[in-house]
Coordinates of C-alpha atoms in Angstrom, one line a residue:
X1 CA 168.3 45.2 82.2
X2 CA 170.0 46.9 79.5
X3 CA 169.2 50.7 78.2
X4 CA 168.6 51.9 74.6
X5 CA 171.6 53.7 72.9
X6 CA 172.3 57.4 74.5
X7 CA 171.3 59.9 71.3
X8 CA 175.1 60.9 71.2
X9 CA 176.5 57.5 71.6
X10 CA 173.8 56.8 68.3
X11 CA 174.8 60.1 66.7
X12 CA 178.1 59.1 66.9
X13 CA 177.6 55.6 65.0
X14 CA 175.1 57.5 62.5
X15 CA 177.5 60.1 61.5
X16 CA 180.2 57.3 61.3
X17 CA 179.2 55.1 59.3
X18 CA 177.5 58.2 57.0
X19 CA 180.8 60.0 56.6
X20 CA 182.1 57.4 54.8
X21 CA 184.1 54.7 57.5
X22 CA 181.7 52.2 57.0
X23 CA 182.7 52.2 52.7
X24 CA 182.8 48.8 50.7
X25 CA 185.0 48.6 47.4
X26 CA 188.0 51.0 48.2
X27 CA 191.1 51.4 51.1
X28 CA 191.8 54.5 53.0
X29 CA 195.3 56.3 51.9
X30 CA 198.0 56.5 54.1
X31 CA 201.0 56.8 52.2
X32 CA 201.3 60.6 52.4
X33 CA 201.4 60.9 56.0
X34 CA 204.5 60.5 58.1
X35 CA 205.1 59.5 62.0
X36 CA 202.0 59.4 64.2
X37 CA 199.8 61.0 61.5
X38 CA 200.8 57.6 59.2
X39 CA 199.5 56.1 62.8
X40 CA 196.1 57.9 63.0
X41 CA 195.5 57.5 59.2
X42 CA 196.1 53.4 59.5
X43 CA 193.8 53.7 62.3
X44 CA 190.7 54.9 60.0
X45 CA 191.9 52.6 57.3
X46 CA 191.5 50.0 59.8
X47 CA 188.0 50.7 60.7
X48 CA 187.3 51.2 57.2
X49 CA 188.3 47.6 56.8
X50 CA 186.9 46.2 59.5
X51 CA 183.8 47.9 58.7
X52 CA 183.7 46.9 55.1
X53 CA 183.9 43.0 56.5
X54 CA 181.3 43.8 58.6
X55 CA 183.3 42.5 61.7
X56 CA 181.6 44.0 64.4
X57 CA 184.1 42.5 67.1
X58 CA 187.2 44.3 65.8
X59 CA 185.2 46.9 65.4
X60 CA 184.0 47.9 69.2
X61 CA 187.4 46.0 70.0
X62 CA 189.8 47.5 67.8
X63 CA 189.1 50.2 66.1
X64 CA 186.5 52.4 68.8
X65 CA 187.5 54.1 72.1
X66 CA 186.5 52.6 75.3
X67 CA 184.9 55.6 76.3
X68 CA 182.3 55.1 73.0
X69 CA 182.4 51.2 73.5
X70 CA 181.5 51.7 77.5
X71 CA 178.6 53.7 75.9
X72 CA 177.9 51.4 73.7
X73 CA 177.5 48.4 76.2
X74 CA 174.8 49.9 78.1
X75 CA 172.5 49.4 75.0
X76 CA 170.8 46.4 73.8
X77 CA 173.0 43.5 72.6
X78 CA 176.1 46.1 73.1
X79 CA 178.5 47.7 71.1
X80 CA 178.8 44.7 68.3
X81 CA 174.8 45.0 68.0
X82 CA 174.8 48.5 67.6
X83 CA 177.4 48.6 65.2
X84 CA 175.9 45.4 63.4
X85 CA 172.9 47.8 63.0
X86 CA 174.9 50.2 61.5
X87 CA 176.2 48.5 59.0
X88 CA 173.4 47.2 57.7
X89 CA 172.8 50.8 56.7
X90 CA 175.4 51.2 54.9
X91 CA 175.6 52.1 51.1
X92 CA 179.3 51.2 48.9
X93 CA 181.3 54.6 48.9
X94 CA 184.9 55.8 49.4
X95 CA 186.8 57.6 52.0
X96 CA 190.0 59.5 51.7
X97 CA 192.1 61.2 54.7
X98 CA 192.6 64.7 54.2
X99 CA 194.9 65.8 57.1
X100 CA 195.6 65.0 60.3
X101 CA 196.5 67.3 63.3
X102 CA 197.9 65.7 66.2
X103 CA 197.0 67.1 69.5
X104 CA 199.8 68.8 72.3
X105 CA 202.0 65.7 73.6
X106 CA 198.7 65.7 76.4
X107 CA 198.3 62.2 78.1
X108 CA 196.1 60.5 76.5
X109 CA 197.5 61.5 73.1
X110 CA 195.0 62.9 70.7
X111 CA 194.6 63.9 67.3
X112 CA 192.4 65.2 64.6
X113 CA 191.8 63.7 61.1
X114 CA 189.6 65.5 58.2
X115 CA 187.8 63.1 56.0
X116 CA 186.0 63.2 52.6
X117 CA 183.8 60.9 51.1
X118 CA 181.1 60.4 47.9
X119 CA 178.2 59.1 49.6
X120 CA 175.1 58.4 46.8
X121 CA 176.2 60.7 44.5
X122 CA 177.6 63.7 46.8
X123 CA 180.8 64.8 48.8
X124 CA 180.2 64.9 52.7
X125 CA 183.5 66.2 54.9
X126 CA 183.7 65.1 58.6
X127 CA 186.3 65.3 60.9
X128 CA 187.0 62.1 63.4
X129 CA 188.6 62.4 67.0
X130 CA 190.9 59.8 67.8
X131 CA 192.8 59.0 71.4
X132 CA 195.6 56.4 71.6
X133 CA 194.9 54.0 74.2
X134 CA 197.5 50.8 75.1
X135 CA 199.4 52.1 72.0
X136 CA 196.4 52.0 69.1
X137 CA 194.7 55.1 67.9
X138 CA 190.9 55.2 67.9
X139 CA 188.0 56.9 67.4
X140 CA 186.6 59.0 70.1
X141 CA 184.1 60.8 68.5
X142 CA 183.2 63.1 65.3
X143 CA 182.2 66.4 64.5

């Protein structure tokens, strides 16, 4: 027996996909970050592409933390349904990366990216928490 999705684990996929990760038409900009930033802001690119192609797979098994996959599992048809779900919500609109603050050199590593978006018409901010696991960066959670 599987259990619906957990309202933050749903939260987090709403808010997502609404901030602007989950954009068709455009590419996230990495070129003016440097080092492990350059890292974190390829890391959003990637789930923007990934998103874009509608490739639920890479999503859950690229581009999200297992902390928010795990989560994701325990809900009907998974992480890939969920996020399938998600997409399908989707609207075209574009992302940029405003900043990124990595974390103290904690273990796991962590950092902070700002983003910006136009979604229908208006500009929404969000900020995304990522955690390198196995050597990738992804997204934890947002706020």
């Amino acid at each position: 027996m599987t259990v619906p999705v957990k309202p933050a684990a749903a939260l987090l996929l709403v808010s997502l996909f609404s901030v602007g990760l989950g954009a068709c038409g455009s590419t996230v900009s990495t070129g003016s970050f440097k080092g492990e930033a350059h890292e974190v802001a390829q890391a959003i690119a990637n789930l923007q592409t990934d998103a874009t192609a509608r490739d639920e797979k890479k999503v859950c098994e690229n581009d999200l933390a297992s902390a928010v996959v795990k989560r994701l599992n325990g809900a009907t048809g998974g992480c890939r349904q969920a996020i399938k779900n998600q997409l399908a919500e989707v609207d075209g609109f574009e992302v940029s990366v405003q900043s990124v603050q990595l974390g103290a050199s904690a273990t796991p590593r962590t950092a902070t990216a700002r983003v910006k978006s136009i979604y229908r018409g208006k500009p929404r901010s969000g900020t995304l928490s990522l955690v390198k696991e196995a050597g990738r960066w992804k997204v934890s959670s947002i706020g």
